[in-house]
């Protein structure tokens, strides 16, 4: 028995076949044609699988976001979070989308005035080379500054981050002070000022709630700078910051919560900077620049230290009884595990007394990795510094030394003194297993200290050597021959040329 639905379908088929015109008897007709070729005269109602478009307003409304705008229905906190990932200028432009979006950006938790903010301004072609450095045409700087103050005027609520990096703003010293004045009640946690040659106003030190402070290419005008009032500061980053070239200029950093201190290319032109650090929570300290005195008075948690002192052509006189910077640094960080220094730190190290062999006593009981750059292995002072650091580091496991070529004055005399120094040291590092020497030149005057290293390390596993690009092949071959002839108390010691 044929069902009612089946009979109706057969009836429709016969009616269609009887009404078909010429050319349809072959069986290939509209009913049996592919779906893509069918001519549908009546459209079925749209479903949720249809893509909403301009003509499908009913479907758009049924999706719950007026005219397909699902973002506007999100919570305000989520919209602010999304806007925070956009560049500041693009986030402000969202105010023209609709009346509902006019004030959504004003609660943005961060305001970053960087290159993405001032890049849209035009550059004069005739002076492109000059403005390639500064990036902003002078006649448009007024408009740019106006935009900055308009953003600050419309912004509401607290700020977690504020960054000001606008070229040529150093020509307007009062503006920086006015901008900081408008931010005084914003409860800023992270502040960044990157303006080449900008003279920092004293108002900067009134932001006592800061947790991170970053200053780039700025200039301090006061001869006494202190960060005592930053009781909440955890990260201080100073890069290319200049200090006055006057006698007695000092920098005091006393922050109980400070954990990271970075100073890159900082200092004064004549080494007239005294640095005092007292930070009980400090764990990382990186310094590259010039100074006359560096004193780490209290940093019991400091583990990672890098000090590369750039020596100026002016050598200020010092009191003979005053401790060296080498002792001042190591004496205040007994927990340091990684230490990287250059020979600029040891310029005030007194020469060794060959009669009594007295030496400073740095406290490096926890040191595991020691890196020394710009070491001249034919210099008495450089080798003396290496011996002191190794001798006062009982837990040292890795030693990295970068060599350089020193002056050729009295080389024979210095080599005899170095040989006597090495022979007089009875200390044998028992945990030092890996030594790396890079930029080695393959000279005979470098062999005295290397011979001592191989003979004084009973647990040495391998010594990695990288020759300088300026070294000659025959010097490298001669160095390898001498190294193979040196005595090695460790049966596992290997010399590997990289």
PDB file of N, CA and C in Angstrom, residues 219-225 241-250 265-274 290-292 312-314 316:
ATOM      1  N   UNK A 219      67.256  64.306  31.722  1.00  0.00           N
ATOM      2  CA  UNK A 219      68.369  64.944  32.418  1.00  0.00           C
ATOM      3  C   UNK A 219      67.902  65.431  33.781  1.00  0.00           C
ATOM      4  N   UNK A 220      68.680  65.079  34.803  1.00  0.00           N
ATOM      5  CA  UNK A 220      68.432  65.610  36.140  1.00  0.00           C
ATOM      6  C   UNK A 220      69.177  66.943  36.280  1.00  0.00           C
ATOM      7  N   UNK A 221      68.504  67.913  36.868  1.00  0.00           N
ATOM      8  CA  UNK A 221      69.115  69.232  37.047  1.00  0.00           C
ATOM      9  C   UNK A 221      69.660  69.444  38.450  1.00  0.00           C
ATOM     10  N   UNK A 222      69.122  68.724  39.425  1.00  0.00           N
ATOM     11  CA  UNK A 222      69.580  68.885  40.805  1.00  0.00           C
ATOM     12  C   UNK A 222      70.843  68.070  41.045  1.00  0.00           C
ATOM     13  N   UNK A 223      71.708  68.567  41.923  1.00  0.00           N
ATOM     14  CA  UNK A 223      72.941  67.844  42.244  1.00  0.00           C
ATOM     15  C   UNK A 223      72.724  66.760  43.280  1.00  0.00           C
ATOM     16  N   UNK A 224      71.561  66.749  43.930  1.00  0.00           N
ATOM     17  CA  UNK A 224      71.228  65.722  44.917  1.00  0.00           C
ATOM     18  C   UNK A 224      69.891  65.106  44.535  1.00  0.00           C
ATOM     19  N   UNK A 225      69.924  63.856  44.116  1.00  0.00           N
ATOM     20  CA  UNK A 225      68.714  63.152  43.695  1.00  0.00           C
ATOM     21  C   UNK A 225      68.486  61.998  44.650  1.00  0.00           C
ATOM     22  N   UNK A 241      70.212  58.392  31.004  1.00  0.00           N
ATOM     23  CA  UNK A 241      69.890  59.518  31.886  1.00  0.00           C
ATOM     24  C   UNK A 241      71.195  60.207  32.280  1.00  0.00           C
ATOM     25  N   UNK A 242      71.209  61.527  32.164  1.00  0.00           N
ATOM     26  CA  UNK A 242      72.402  62.308  32.448  1.00  0.00           C
ATOM     27  C   UNK A 242      72.240  63.069  33.759  1.00  0.00           C
ATOM     28  N   UNK A 243      73.378  63.210  34.443  1.00  0.00           N
ATOM     29  CA  UNK A 243      73.434  63.927  35.710  1.00  0.00           C
ATOM     30  C   UNK A 243      74.338  65.146  35.550  1.00  0.00           C
ATOM     31  N   UNK A 244      74.171  66.150  36.399  1.00  0.00           N
ATOM     32  CA  UNK A 244      75.003  67.359  36.267  1.00  0.00           C
ATOM     33  C   UNK A 244      76.491  67.057  36.408  1.00  0.00           C
ATOM     34  N   UNK A 245      77.297  67.761  35.620  1.00  0.00           N
ATOM     35  CA  UNK A 245      78.749  67.598  35.673  1.00  0.00           C
ATOM     36  C   UNK A 245      79.347  68.577  36.687  1.00  0.00           C
ATOM     37  N   UNK A 246      78.940  68.414  37.926  1.00  0.00           N
ATOM     38  CA  UNK A 246      79.445  69.260  39.006  1.00  0.00           C
ATOM     39  C   UNK A 246      79.953  68.352  40.114  1.00  0.00           C
ATOM     40  N   UNK A 247      80.844  68.893  40.910  1.00  0.00           N
ATOM     41  CA  UNK A 247      81.411  68.120  42.016  1.00  0.00           C
ATOM     42  C   UNK A 247      80.347  67.894  43.089  1.00  0.00           C
ATOM     43  N   UNK A 248      80.321  66.700  43.623  1.00  0.00           N
ATOM     44  CA  UNK A 248      79.412  66.392  44.716  1.00  0.00           C
ATOM     45  C   UNK A 248      78.023  65.952  44.307  1.00  0.00           C
ATOM     46  N   UNK A 249      77.782  65.636  43.033  1.00  0.00           N
ATOM     47  CA  UNK A 249      76.466  65.161  42.633  1.00  0.00           C
ATOM     48  C   UNK A 249      76.275  63.734  43.137  1.00  0.00           C
ATOM     49  N   UNK A 250      75.094  63.466  43.712  1.00  0.00           N
ATOM     50  CA  UNK A 250      74.861  62.171  44.354  1.00  0.00           C
ATOM     51  C   UNK A 250      73.493  61.632  43.958  1.00  0.00           C
ATOM     52  N   UNK A 265      73.774  53.264  30.362  1.00  0.00           N
ATOM     53  CA  UNK A 265      74.355  54.474  29.763  1.00  0.00           C
ATOM     54  C   UNK A 265      74.041  55.713  30.595  1.00  0.00           C
ATOM     55  N   UNK A 266      74.159  55.579  31.883  1.00  0.00           N
ATOM     56  CA  UNK A 266      73.867  56.677  32.799  1.00  0.00           C
ATOM     57  C   UNK A 266      75.161  57.212  33.400  1.00  0.00           C
ATOM     58  N   UNK A 267      75.055  58.402  33.962  1.00  0.00           N
ATOM     59  CA  UNK A 267      76.194  58.997  34.652  1.00  0.00           C
ATOM     60  C   UNK A 267      76.471  60.394  34.153  1.00  0.00           C
ATOM     61  N   UNK A 268      77.600  60.919  34.578  1.00  0.00           N
ATOM     62  CA  UNK A 268      78.047  62.248  34.157  1.00  0.00           C
ATOM     63  C   UNK A 268      79.298  62.108  33.301  1.00  0.00           C
ATOM     64  N   UNK A 269      79.605  63.155  32.570  1.00  0.00           N
ATOM     65  CA  UNK A 269      80.716  63.090  31.620  1.00  0.00           C
ATOM     66  C   UNK A 269      82.076  63.013  32.311  1.00  0.00           C
ATOM     67  N   UNK A 270      82.153  63.424  33.556  1.00  0.00           N
ATOM     68  CA  UNK A 270      83.454  63.479  34.229  1.00  0.00           C
ATOM     69  C   UNK A 270      83.502  62.591  35.470  1.00  0.00           C
ATOM     70  N   UNK A 271      82.679  61.530  35.483  1.00  0.00           N
ATOM     71  CA  UNK A 271      82.698  60.574  36.595  1.00  0.00           C
ATOM     72  C   UNK A 271      82.411  61.224  37.942  1.00  0.00           C
ATOM     73  N   UNK A 272      81.614  62.267  37.950  1.00  0.00           N
ATOM     74  CA  UNK A 272      81.312  62.960  39.215  1.00  0.00           C
ATOM     75  C   UNK A 272      79.941  62.544  39.716  1.00  0.00           C
ATOM     76  N   UNK A 273      79.778  61.283  39.977  1.00  0.00           N
ATOM     77  CA  UNK A 273      78.503  60.772  40.457  1.00  0.00           C
ATOM     78  C   UNK A 273      78.757  59.732  41.541  1.00  0.00           C
ATOM     79  N   UNK A 274      78.184  59.982  42.707  1.00  0.00           N
ATOM     80  CA  UNK A 274      78.261  59.053  43.835  1.00  0.00           C
ATOM     81  C   UNK A 274      76.910  58.359  43.974  1.00  0.00           C
ATOM     82  N   UNK A 290      79.024  55.713  33.935  1.00  0.00           N
ATOM     83  CA  UNK A 290      80.181  56.275  34.636  1.00  0.00           C
ATOM     84  C   UNK A 290      79.762  56.710  36.030  1.00  0.00           C
ATOM     85  N   UNK A 291      80.659  56.578  36.962  1.00  0.00           N
ATOM     86  CA  UNK A 291      80.435  57.012  38.332  1.00  0.00           C
ATOM     87  C   UNK A 291      81.791  57.155  39.009  1.00  0.00           C
ATOM     88  N   UNK A 292      81.793  57.871  40.110  1.00  0.00           N
ATOM     89  CA  UNK A 292      83.014  57.987  40.902  1.00  0.00           C
ATOM     90  C   UNK A 292      83.004  57.048  42.090  1.00  0.00           C
ATOM     91  N   UNK A 312      86.091  57.517  32.335  1.00  0.00           N
ATOM     92  CA  UNK A 312      86.258  58.786  31.643  1.00  0.00           C
ATOM     93  C   UNK A 312      87.728  59.167  31.631  1.00  0.00           C
ATOM     94  N   UNK A 313      88.049  60.196  30.821  1.00  0.00           N
ATOM     95  CA  UNK A 313      89.436  60.651  30.734  1.00  0.00           C
ATOM     96  C   UNK A 313      89.829  61.486  31.947  1.00  0.00           C
ATOM     97  N   UNK A 314      88.881  61.807  32.829  1.00  0.00           N
ATOM     98  CA  UNK A 314      89.170  62.572  34.044  1.00  0.00           C
ATOM     99  C   UNK A 314      89.195  61.605  35.211  1.00  0.00           C
ATOM    100  N   UNK A 316      89.388  61.416  39.086  1.00  0.00           N
ATOM    101  CA  UNK A 316      89.289  62.237  40.282  1.00  0.00           C
ATOM    102  C   UNK A 316      90.119  61.633  41.395  1.00  0.00           C
TER     103      UNK A 316
END
